[in-house]
DNA sequence: TTGTATGCGTTATCAG
DNA sequence: CTGATAACGCATACAA
């Protein structure tokens, strides 16, 4: 068995020319059925696999989409990727995934590698640290469609998909207010990310709308479990009165806050009510009380981003000569929804507890 | 700005030949420093990115490793992939990830695509449903190194990395026995997977070793949350006495079991003790009580699999002529460790609870 | 209906 | 030190 079976091998075996084999393999109408059958038979026998590298070089398109995400271990990004693959595979595209681990250098290296491998498009969710955008320009300068999702980039003119970060946050805080919270804290993400600024704005506006006083000391940067625990610890230790509600920038923060509150003897939801963001049910339904959260459609986000790529590609192919025709970027906004669970509502918490302690009798 | 900048463009700009440019770019000793500087300057100006597709075709190696996993949303596989990337990138390899979604057809398609894109190696964790192995043979027939990890394939002669599935299971059950359990159930995975058979064997042997009676009705197939809930439900409803311990094939099953037990008014760990497998701390430390589990070094598994690939590659390159020299497959076994938490020990559960309810008074 | 020639971008070989 | 040439595997314009 040869290590590398090529079109030539099939051609030799049948005493025909490589071009005929090439055409036969892709069912070209010019080729006789007899030849096609013979070619396919030999191809199967030799376990021929077309060399995509050669095909890509020849056609100067790789049929590949590059995806850049911070970390795969985040359930959110893993779900987005599933959505991307869903659409991409159906459209005949392969997906190459790159992780940045929140490191800008890694982001640049990855994007450079994607350009080198001549991907047909790039779908990207930025690092927390990204403040310089030349690598994104580099993509666009080559006329490669670039789509941002979730962690989008305001400084680059590119299509993007986000969720209703502002609205979701607004409604989450509104919900806390409806539950009777007066002194509401926000555990926010890094200021560099638009999504966290949007969520912060939603918080501000909901507070203002209800004429609640905004205490800047209650707006605390905390975007993982550990920093959330520390934030709670500091709040409890401080002279100031405790908040009675916390809107967290993501579910992990909500988890950390809840764990720490519990360890420090503070009851959720009675004393402090909590709402997260994302609604990763592998977490939010696991705790006691369960965690209220703003649901984000991750899978759908991946699908939409990929569809936007396909649209953009079509647009570019429609004008093959014109390079870099500018366009006002389209921002697709996906719906969020506040899911109320025990962490923000005593009655619901009671119900959860009741359900948990319900001894079935047939 | 050109869409595609090539070596020729640089050559033209400097009035030198493409081959000189090629050599200058890779710092070939024959080329004068002056030329190198000039070339690099223009390359930077034009934002030249070497075409990896052309390079791959030319050198008939893609510097790419293909990775095939069931699902990215499983924290375990996401961690393994991080380990793979860690070693791969350092060795100058890119990583292409494919998801099968537990679908054999998808597995075959993905592997076919990887062969077509001429990956230099394949790291694979099989589907639950894989019972036919021609696609793996197809890889090996091309002399492409194939390494299995976690869900390995006994029927194919290939290097592989696993954890101490048998020992981990044995110790988990032994631990339950030490906690006083007499009637221990096992929620097992699909029989098609070697890992789940190994874990089952560990269960069997630990039970026999302690002269405990094995009730086949207590060995139940359940490998996700929902099936675990159903299994618990059925056990509670049955005429038979409840088990007092359950060894679960993974953490998700442990979570499902615990939730259902709680809802049905059965106390963990007092009435039923539980141990999971994997120790995904994003779960196991979240519940009340926390979940005891057999720790699996996922990141390390990825690292080792990649190192095995590199070794195998070296071996094959040392004998470039001989194709398919057979070799007794090497199976690397990584250490597991039982992590005891509240779900399997009342004292620990007390401590967790105490810690949770401890009102600090510093 | 099939064959021939050419080129995609790069690099190794050989020549100068 | 540099240049010309061929080849990697495939697809297509053109020829027959």
XYZ file of C-alpha atoms (C1' of nucleotides) in Angstrom:
756
model
C 0.000 0.000 0.000
C 1.353 3.389 -0.958
C 1.579 6.091 1.634
C 0.137 8.645 -0.701
C -2.299 7.654 -3.413
C -2.802 10.272 -6.106
C -4.847 10.802 -9.172
C -1.895 9.642 -11.215
C -1.962 6.231 -9.604
C -5.553 5.774 -10.623
C -4.749 7.049 -14.086
C -1.907 4.588 -14.503
C -3.982 1.698 -13.267
C -6.565 2.406 -15.951
C -4.264 3.664 -18.652
C -6.067 6.957 -18.917
C -4.944 10.496 -18.255
C -4.940 12.192 -14.858
C -7.298 14.871 -16.052
C -9.880 12.294 -16.978
C -9.581 10.795 -13.542
C -9.937 14.221 -11.984
C -13.087 14.868 -13.931
C -14.488 11.419 -13.356
C -14.013 11.746 -9.620
C -16.085 14.877 -9.490
C -18.773 13.492 -11.724
C -18.104 15.838 -14.602
C -20.833 15.523 -17.299
C -18.286 15.121 -20.102
C -17.067 11.797 -18.796
C -18.706 8.526 -19.758
C -20.413 6.524 -17.095
C -18.183 3.591 -17.895
C -15.044 5.571 -17.169
C -16.546 7.032 -14.044
C -17.408 3.626 -12.704
C -13.966 2.288 -13.438
C -12.308 5.270 -11.799
C -14.455 5.095 -8.711
C -13.824 1.405 -8.399
C -10.060 1.796 -8.483
C -10.232 4.840 -6.220
C -12.055 2.798 -3.620
C -9.655 -0.106 -4.003
C -6.645 2.118 -3.494
C -8.438 3.986 -0.699
C -7.819 7.196 -2.573
C -8.354 10.398 -0.613
C -8.118 13.642 -2.586
C -5.322 15.875 -1.402
C -7.101 18.920 -0.042
C -3.830 20.760 0.173
C -3.303 20.493 -3.552
C -6.928 21.351 -4.176
C -6.704 24.405 -1.990
C -3.547 25.608 -3.657
C -5.049 25.131 -7.060
C -8.334 26.818 -6.297
C -6.873 29.347 -3.898
C -9.546 28.654 -1.371
C -9.217 26.357 1.581
C -12.872 25.837 2.423
C -11.881 26.411 5.990
C -13.135 28.813 8.625
C -10.832 29.888 11.415
C -12.360 30.344 14.854
C -10.563 32.211 17.611
C -11.841 31.866 21.175
C -10.395 32.597 24.597
C -10.842 29.136 26.103
C -12.505 25.915 25.096
C -13.111 24.834 28.662
C -15.728 27.568 28.960
C -18.985 25.844 28.292
C -20.214 28.956 26.526
C -17.519 28.925 23.867
C -17.742 25.179 23.411
C -21.447 25.652 22.675
C -20.831 28.495 20.252
C -18.403 26.280 18.387
C -20.998 23.555 18.072
C -23.266 26.113 16.468
C -20.515 27.193 14.114
C -19.793 23.642 13.044
C -23.457 22.975 12.521
C -23.724 25.588 9.787
C -20.176 25.340 8.508
C -20.273 21.615 7.762
C -23.574 21.917 5.993
C -22.043 24.595 3.774
C -19.001 22.437 3.041
C -16.573 24.247 5.283
C -14.161 22.837 7.774
C -13.532 24.582 11.064
C -10.170 25.267 12.626
C -10.300 26.266 16.273
C -7.689 28.371 18.027
C -7.494 29.133 21.723
C -5.894 32.309 22.966
C -6.037 31.619 26.695
C -6.746 35.332 27.094
C -3.283 36.130 25.772
C -3.037 38.811 23.063
C 0.248 37.465 21.781
C -1.351 34.072 21.294
C -4.235 35.821 19.547
C -1.854 37.467 17.103
C 0.064 34.274 16.496
C -3.121 32.345 15.904
C -4.502 34.877 13.493
C -1.227 35.014 11.658
C -1.309 31.234 11.351
C -4.875 31.362 10.078
C -3.895 33.870 7.425
C -0.969 31.698 6.465
C -3.204 28.713 6.094
C -5.433 30.856 3.880
C -8.685 30.381 5.730
C -11.696 31.700 3.872
C -12.990 33.525 6.917
C -12.330 34.240 10.570
C -14.814 34.185 13.428
C -13.372 35.748 16.531
C -14.102 36.458 20.157
C -11.420 38.730 21.542
C -9.148 38.398 24.487
C -9.807 40.472 27.594
C -6.476 42.160 26.998
C -6.780 43.068 23.336
C -6.265 46.791 22.933
C -4.451 46.898 19.631
C -6.119 45.727 16.479
C -3.582 45.526 13.678
C -3.943 41.749 13.448
C -7.631 42.166 12.689
C -6.802 44.780 10.063
C -4.400 42.281 8.620
C -7.296 39.918 7.995
C -9.496 42.542 6.429
C -6.702 43.891 4.240
C -6.632 40.521 2.542
C -10.316 40.767 1.902
C -11.000 37.834 4.212
C -14.403 38.065 5.912
C -14.015 38.730 9.619
C -16.928 38.253 11.999
C -16.833 38.942 15.711
C -19.053 37.222 18.224
C -19.724 37.859 21.900
C -16.532 39.728 22.625
C -16.705 42.025 19.679
C -14.422 44.854 18.645
C -15.844 48.327 18.373
C -12.763 49.775 16.768
C -12.899 47.517 13.723
C -15.582 47.725 11.083
C -16.790 44.167 11.023
C -20.040 42.287 11.206
C -20.727 40.804 14.584
C -23.136 38.851 16.740
C -23.873 39.626 20.337
C -26.695 38.997 22.722
C -28.800 41.664 24.386
C -26.169 42.418 26.951
C -27.648 45.743 27.898
C -31.235 44.556 27.951
C -30.413 41.324 29.726
C -28.546 43.202 32.413
C -31.284 45.782 32.682
C -33.929 43.139 33.144
C -31.820 41.196 35.589
C -31.413 44.247 37.793
C -35.044 45.199 37.311
C -35.919 41.710 38.485
C -33.786 42.147 41.605
C -35.536 45.438 42.289
C -38.916 43.786 41.923
C -37.782 41.280 44.504
C -37.378 44.175 46.902
C -33.632 44.771 46.610
C -32.610 48.359 47.313
C -28.876 48.140 47.598
C -27.691 46.243 44.554
C -24.097 45.432 43.741
C -22.645 44.578 40.353
C -19.735 42.212 39.949
C -18.487 43.352 36.593
C -16.072 42.051 33.993
C -12.996 43.798 32.596
C -13.682 47.259 31.175
C -11.893 46.373 27.960
C -14.786 44.192 26.828
C -17.801 45.810 25.286
C -20.124 43.146 26.625
C -19.193 43.936 30.185
C -19.562 47.670 29.599
C -23.000 47.020 28.148
C -23.994 44.931 31.120
C -22.725 47.645 33.399
C -24.817 50.192 31.520
C -27.870 48.013 31.864
C -27.220 47.933 35.579
C -26.827 51.702 35.772
C -29.966 52.446 33.826
C -32.140 49.984 35.710
C -30.966 51.487 38.968
C -31.571 55.031 37.807
C -34.931 54.163 36.356
C -36.041 53.040 39.803
C -34.407 55.990 41.487
C -32.129 53.740 43.475
C -28.918 55.169 44.741
C -25.833 53.911 42.939
C -22.935 53.256 45.229
C -19.755 53.043 43.149
C -18.167 50.926 45.860
C -20.680 48.238 44.976
C -19.448 48.028 41.408
C -16.612 45.596 41.709
C -14.450 43.926 39.149
C -14.797 40.157 39.548
C -15.073 37.770 36.655
C -14.277 34.343 38.022
C -15.065 32.273 41.073
C -12.089 33.255 43.115
C -12.350 36.991 42.570
C -16.056 36.735 43.368
C -15.261 35.028 46.659
C -12.791 37.719 47.508
C -15.268 40.449 46.625
C -17.857 38.920 48.946
C -15.324 38.567 51.685
C -14.359 42.224 51.394
C -17.971 43.346 51.368
C -18.776 41.395 54.511
C -15.705 42.725 56.252
C -16.319 46.336 55.338
C -18.024 48.896 57.558
C -20.644 49.581 54.951
C -23.977 47.754 54.992
C -24.146 44.616 52.862
C -25.863 44.754 49.488
C -29.159 42.899 49.344
C -28.764 41.938 45.701
C -25.899 41.182 43.324
C -25.993 41.117 39.576
C -23.048 39.038 38.359
C -21.426 39.380 34.956
C -21.453 35.619 34.462
C -22.510 32.363 36.076
C -19.125 31.492 37.440
C -19.073 34.720 39.374
C -22.541 33.974 40.683
C -21.365 30.544 41.801
C -18.334 31.959 43.589
C -20.404 34.651 45.266
C -22.970 32.147 46.440
C -20.406 29.757 47.833
C -18.641 32.482 49.750
C -21.838 34.014 51.079
C -22.865 30.640 52.340
C -19.549 30.022 54.013
C -19.866 33.355 55.734
C -23.283 32.548 57.067
C -25.317 34.758 54.800
C -28.474 33.300 53.372
C -29.250 33.403 49.674
C -31.837 34.523 48.674
C -33.189 35.810 51.989
C -30.398 38.200 52.839
C -28.787 38.600 49.467
C -30.329 37.839 46.092
C -28.197 36.826 43.144
C -28.515 36.782 39.378
C -25.894 35.486 36.961
C -25.452 35.789 33.196
C -25.291 33.027 30.571
C -27.428 30.347 32.208
C -25.110 27.415 31.868
C -27.546 24.908 33.306
C -24.792 22.460 34.100
C -24.095 24.944 36.917
C -27.171 26.974 37.545
C -29.465 24.043 38.234
C -26.953 22.291 40.405
C -26.654 24.529 43.408
C -28.992 25.021 46.328
C -30.671 27.390 45.780
C -30.485 27.154 42.018
C -29.066 30.208 40.297
C -31.178 32.771 38.497
C -29.475 33.836 35.319
C -29.803 35.686 32.041
C -30.006 33.063 29.321
C -27.707 33.530 26.335
C -28.284 31.477 23.156
C -24.720 30.249 22.610
C -25.355 27.622 19.950
C -27.454 30.070 17.988
C -24.725 32.664 18.257
C -22.356 30.269 16.526
C -24.901 29.569 13.835
C -25.573 33.222 13.164
C -21.898 34.153 13.057
C -21.306 31.462 10.471
C -24.267 32.565 8.415
C -22.950 36.106 8.465
C -19.644 34.809 7.201
C -21.383 33.009 4.360
C -23.323 36.158 3.489
C -20.215 38.263 3.518
C -18.432 35.751 1.325
C -21.248 35.835 -1.156
C -21.123 39.623 -1.179
C -17.399 39.628 -1.820
C -17.684 37.060 -4.559
C -20.342 39.111 -6.237
C -17.753 41.867 -6.653
C -14.574 39.921 -7.295
C -12.664 42.893 -8.651
C -13.396 45.503 -6.071
C -11.215 44.861 -3.119
C -12.110 46.149 0.296
C -15.368 47.818 -0.545
C -16.365 49.225 2.836
C -19.731 48.542 4.323
C -21.486 49.679 7.426
C -21.055 46.771 9.768
C -24.082 44.745 10.693
C -24.530 43.864 14.338
C -26.885 41.006 15.006
C -28.372 41.020 18.481
C -29.756 37.793 19.920
C -32.470 37.691 22.530
C -31.719 37.064 26.171
C -34.165 36.071 28.874
C -34.057 36.244 32.632
C -34.560 32.787 34.107
C -35.766 33.075 37.689
C -34.637 30.467 40.177
C -34.169 30.251 43.893
C -31.139 32.511 44.196
C -33.239 35.605 43.596
C -36.656 34.640 44.904
C -37.568 33.126 48.234
C -40.732 31.476 47.058
C -38.972 29.742 44.212
C -36.223 28.728 46.603
C -38.881 27.236 48.846
C -40.344 25.338 45.952
C -36.955 24.004 44.946
C -36.367 22.926 48.495
C -39.797 21.380 48.738
C -39.260 19.499 45.549
C -35.928 18.317 46.821
C -37.381 17.098 50.074
C -40.495 15.605 48.639
C -40.680 11.926 49.478
C -42.623 10.331 46.691
C -45.493 7.967 47.504
C -46.295 6.610 44.081
C -2.967 46.160 -0.943
C -2.983 42.814 -2.693
C -5.237 40.100 -1.455
C -2.505 37.554 -1.699
C 1.131 38.560 -1.232
C 3.633 35.972 -2.430
C 7.337 35.482 -2.545
C 7.279 36.665 -6.113
C 5.961 40.053 -5.095
C 8.859 40.502 -2.757
C 11.247 39.292 -5.429
C 9.892 41.754 -7.949
C 10.058 44.626 -5.512
C 13.761 43.947 -4.986
C 14.651 42.726 -8.441
C 15.934 39.441 -7.143
C 14.787 35.882 -7.714
C 12.041 34.131 -5.773
C 14.436 31.463 -4.603
C 16.649 34.053 -2.996
C 13.663 35.508 -1.238
C 12.629 32.076 -0.044
C 16.064 31.445 1.392
C 16.356 34.885 2.913
C 13.037 34.480 4.666
C 14.174 31.340 6.376
C 17.520 32.762 7.301
C 19.524 30.479 5.076
C 23.303 30.835 5.769
C 24.121 31.287 2.074
C 22.289 34.580 1.869
C 23.989 37.864 2.688
C 22.757 39.830 5.623
C 22.058 42.784 3.391
C 19.701 40.778 1.221
C 18.036 39.271 4.246
C 17.403 42.657 5.765
C 15.999 44.014 2.537
C 13.734 41.009 2.105
C 12.444 41.116 5.637
C 11.784 44.797 5.357
C 9.681 44.430 2.233
C 7.973 41.361 3.644
C 6.892 43.326 6.667
C 5.776 46.249 4.536
C 3.647 44.046 2.340
C 2.432 42.117 5.392
C 3.618 38.931 3.746
C 2.355 35.705 5.255
C 3.858 32.513 3.861
C 1.296 30.273 2.204
C 1.251 27.182 4.391
C -0.802 25.381 1.799
C 1.932 25.705 -0.773
C 4.550 24.821 1.802
C 2.652 21.740 2.817
C 2.223 20.613 -0.740
C 5.857 21.149 -1.477
C 7.152 19.418 1.606
C 4.373 16.836 1.770
C 3.851 17.474 5.422
C 1.220 19.710 6.899
C 2.636 20.202 10.388
C -0.839 19.559 11.623
C -2.236 17.089 14.114
C -5.834 15.985 13.826
C -7.759 15.442 17.036
C -11.025 13.549 17.122
C -13.200 13.807 20.217
C -16.825 13.004 20.991
C -17.835 16.440 22.305
C -16.089 19.683 23.147
C -18.675 20.669 25.722
C -17.381 17.911 27.966
C -14.977 19.603 30.284
C -12.782 16.528 30.206
C -12.163 16.637 26.474
C -11.693 20.386 26.472
C -8.961 19.892 29.058
C -7.299 17.109 27.111
C -7.200 19.377 24.093
C -5.471 22.091 26.085
C -2.824 19.545 26.968
C -2.482 18.534 23.334
C -2.072 22.117 22.203
C 0.474 22.759 24.889
C 2.898 20.195 23.487
C 1.891 20.510 19.863
C 2.505 24.223 19.584
C 5.865 23.937 21.243
C 6.829 21.331 18.674
C 5.652 23.512 15.814
C 2.415 21.699 15.090
C -1.016 23.064 14.587
C -4.045 21.275 15.938
C -7.259 20.578 14.084
C -10.146 19.511 16.264
C -13.057 17.399 15.095
C -16.192 16.569 17.043
C -18.089 13.381 16.385
C -21.070 14.000 18.655
C -20.944 10.261 19.393
C -21.854 9.541 15.796
C -19.756 6.916 13.987
C -20.602 8.318 10.599
C -19.318 11.693 11.678
C -16.217 9.963 12.995
C -15.579 8.390 9.620
C -16.222 11.609 7.762
C -13.907 13.523 10.050
C -11.120 11.019 9.739
C -11.517 10.953 6.012
C -11.245 14.734 5.975
C -8.152 14.596 8.140
C -6.520 12.148 5.774
C -7.460 14.355 2.871
C -5.890 17.336 4.539
C -2.778 15.219 5.042
C -2.419 15.620 8.781
C 0.848 14.316 10.141
C -0.878 12.423 12.917
C -4.230 11.642 14.472
C -5.143 11.613 18.151
C -8.480 10.000 18.724
C -11.022 9.219 21.395
C -13.659 6.931 19.956
C -17.394 7.230 19.806
C -19.538 5.094 22.079
C -20.947 3.452 19.004
C -17.775 2.617 17.120
C -17.688 -1.089 16.401
C -16.049 -1.119 13.018
C -12.533 0.097 12.566
C -11.697 0.378 8.890
C -11.347 4.145 9.133
C -8.589 3.710 11.697
C -6.896 1.162 9.472
C -7.127 3.694 6.716
C -4.968 6.050 8.764
C -2.397 3.446 9.594
C -2.203 2.164 6.041
C -0.901 5.573 5.073
C 1.747 5.313 7.706
C 0.219 8.186 9.654
C 0.808 7.884 13.399
C -2.432 7.147 15.217
C -2.710 7.542 18.975
C -5.794 6.788 21.018
C -6.581 8.438 24.313
C -9.197 7.722 26.967
C -11.617 5.855 24.742
C -9.064 3.625 23.140
C -9.497 0.839 20.623
C -8.425 -2.632 21.558
C -8.889 -4.031 18.094
C -6.345 -1.712 16.501
C -2.632 -1.900 17.150
C -1.923 1.651 18.181
C -0.221 3.494 20.980
C -2.597 4.909 23.516
C -2.999 6.809 26.760
C -5.499 5.953 29.423
C -5.851 6.519 33.117
C -5.955 3.802 35.735
C -9.558 3.023 35.051
C -9.450 -0.331 36.722
C -7.432 0.817 39.726
C -9.387 4.024 40.124
C -12.644 2.112 40.109
C -11.260 -0.515 42.451
C -10.143 2.107 44.935
C -13.393 4.021 44.661
C -15.385 0.920 45.545
C -12.897 -0.047 48.204
C -13.392 3.396 49.664
C -17.155 2.922 49.708
C -16.670 -0.409 51.463
C -14.455 1.227 54.039
C -17.239 3.708 54.650
C -19.401 0.771 55.638
C -21.300 0.197 52.411
C -22.432 -3.384 51.902
C -24.815 -3.136 49.010
C -23.031 -1.159 46.331
C -24.442 -0.301 42.937
C -22.512 0.632 39.833
C -23.892 3.022 37.261
C -21.841 1.974 34.288
C -21.130 3.351 30.842
C -21.735 1.636 27.496
C -20.147 -1.799 27.177
C -18.553 -0.845 23.894
C -15.994 1.340 25.646
C -12.978 -0.278 27.183
C -12.773 2.342 29.915
C -16.209 1.494 31.173
C -15.462 -2.222 31.070
C -12.310 -1.576 33.049
C -14.191 0.454 35.611
C -16.751 -2.302 35.827
C -13.981 -4.827 36.417
C -12.532 -2.676 39.155
C -15.940 -2.659 40.752
C -16.265 -6.431 40.471
C -12.870 -7.167 41.908
C -13.184 -4.759 44.803
C -16.516 -6.321 45.695
C -15.170 -9.859 45.460
C -12.067 -8.991 47.391
C -14.244 -7.935 50.296
C -16.531 -10.922 49.865
C -19.498 -8.695 49.202
C -22.355 -10.120 47.265
C -22.688 -8.787 43.751
C -26.232 -8.134 42.686
C -26.356 -7.868 38.906
C -29.503 -5.783 39.210
C -27.388 -3.104 40.795
C -25.170 -2.805 37.745
C -27.076 -0.358 35.654
C -26.257 1.390 32.434
C -26.438 5.146 33.033
C -23.941 7.588 31.638
C -25.537 10.989 31.850
C -27.614 12.993 34.290
C -30.976 11.979 33.008
C -30.338 8.275 32.842
C -28.861 8.473 36.324
C -32.039 10.099 37.606
C -34.118 7.407 36.024
C -31.930 4.695 37.484
C -32.363 6.147 40.963
C -36.068 6.452 40.475
C -36.334 2.818 39.448
C -34.217 1.677 42.364
C -36.360 3.540 44.861
C -39.538 2.180 43.331
C -38.371 -1.411 43.224
C -39.167 -4.015 45.837
C -35.526 -4.662 46.460
C -33.675 -2.876 49.247
C -31.887 0.313 48.244
C -28.139 0.228 47.699
C -26.143 2.051 50.342
C -23.399 3.097 47.954
C -23.118 3.928 44.266
C -19.988 4.065 42.182
C -20.723 6.195 39.126
C -18.878 5.941 35.829
C -18.492 9.720 35.634
C -19.250 12.926 37.498
C -22.319 13.812 35.535
C -23.902 10.534 36.532
C -22.975 11.229 40.144
C -24.615 14.638 39.897
C -27.794 13.215 38.419
C -27.941 10.479 41.016
C -27.460 12.920 43.853
C -30.094 15.306 42.609
C -32.648 12.558 42.208
C -31.883 10.964 45.553
C -32.379 14.290 47.192
C -35.650 14.909 45.457
C -36.826 11.534 46.608
C -35.970 12.302 50.179
C -32.921 10.116 50.515
C -29.943 11.563 52.296
C -26.479 11.557 50.790
C -24.156 10.427 52.321
C -26.073 9.065 55.306
C -28.347 6.672 53.475
C -26.498 6.364 50.189
C -22.864 7.180 49.545
C -21.698 8.259 46.126
C -18.421 8.393 44.220
C -17.973 9.764 40.718
C -15.165 9.525 38.174
C -13.133 12.358 36.606
C -13.277 14.974 39.334
C -14.365 17.934 37.303
C -14.165 20.385 40.184
C -16.441 22.842 38.446
C -19.105 20.311 39.448
C -17.825 18.233 42.271
C -17.105 21.120 44.601
C -20.332 22.861 43.842
C -22.946 20.565 45.271
C -24.002 19.981 48.841
C -22.554 17.625 49.840
C -19.568 17.930 47.550
C -18.948 14.928 45.344
C -16.230 12.389 45.976
C -14.594 11.397 42.738
C -11.704 9.616 41.085
C -9.393 12.297 39.737
C -8.272 11.894 36.129
C -5.356 14.001 34.809
C -6.973 15.269 31.623
C -4.478 17.949 30.638
C -1.630 15.519 31.180
C -3.376 12.945 29.047
C -3.359 15.399 26.164
C 0.298 16.127 26.710
C 1.268 12.478 26.813
C -0.749 11.584 23.732
C 0.995 14.333 21.808
C 4.391 13.250 23.016
C 3.629 9.724 21.908
C 2.740 11.069 18.506
C 6.049 12.900 18.317
C 7.913 9.747 19.334
C 6.102 7.676 16.774
C 6.836 10.247 14.106
C 10.501 10.168 14.970
C 10.464 6.403 14.788
C 8.841 6.425 11.384
C 11.214 9.053 10.094
C 14.149 7.000 11.247
C 13.017 4.269 8.857
C 11.667 6.247 5.943
C 11.684 3.322 3.547
C 10.017 0.657 5.567
C 6.353 1.297 5.531
C 4.096 -0.050 8.192
C 6.681 -1.732 10.303
C 4.541 -3.276 13.024
C 5.254 -2.634 16.645
C 3.771 -3.837 19.863
C 1.567 -0.964 20.905
C 2.533 1.019 23.929
C -0.186 1.829 26.428
C 0.596 4.644 28.786
C -1.377 4.563 32.015
C -1.798 7.750 34.022
C -2.366 7.770 37.746
C -5.784 8.339 39.244
C -6.604 9.260 42.811
C -9.746 9.011 44.906
C -10.705 12.430 46.225
C -12.929 12.054 49.255
C -15.632 14.629 49.817
C -18.953 14.771 51.574
C -20.905 12.527 49.219
C -19.180 9.429 50.536
C -18.301 10.334 54.098
C -20.521 11.752 56.787
C -17.745 13.392 58.727
C -16.455 15.207 55.699
C -19.994 16.203 54.841
C -20.330 17.615 58.354
C -17.131 19.561 57.915
C -18.290 20.958 54.608
C -21.557 21.958 56.177
C -19.798 23.456 59.168
C -17.524 25.428 56.938
C -20.491 26.614 54.964
C -22.311 27.745 58.054
C -19.383 29.210 59.837
C -19.981 32.855 60.552
C -16.621 34.480 60.703
C -15.843 36.686 63.719
C -12.406 38.059 63.171
C -15.455 11.827 -24.712
C -10.592 12.232 -23.546
C -5.771 14.126 -23.500
C -2.162 17.969 -23.058
C -0.365 21.830 -21.002
C -0.183 25.167 -17.474
C -0.121 27.161 -13.015
C -1.474 27.655 -7.888
C 3.168 29.217 -4.082
C 6.892 27.217 -2.326
C 11.426 25.007 -1.948
C 15.227 21.706 -3.136
C 18.645 20.816 -6.589
C 21.738 22.157 -9.552
C 24.258 25.507 -11.966
C 26.757 29.771 -12.131
C 26.220 34.428 -2.700
C 22.368 34.123 -6.268
C 19.427 32.393 -10.145
C 16.906 29.026 -13.060
C 14.230 24.972 -12.988
C 11.427 21.340 -11.548
C 8.140 19.309 -8.668
C 4.486 18.671 -4.869
C -1.228 17.053 -6.502
C -4.838 18.892 -8.616
C -8.112 21.445 -11.860
C -9.025 23.696 -15.965
C -8.507 26.057 -20.628
C -7.628 24.451 -24.738
C -6.860 21.038 -28.172
C -8.057 16.769 -30.450
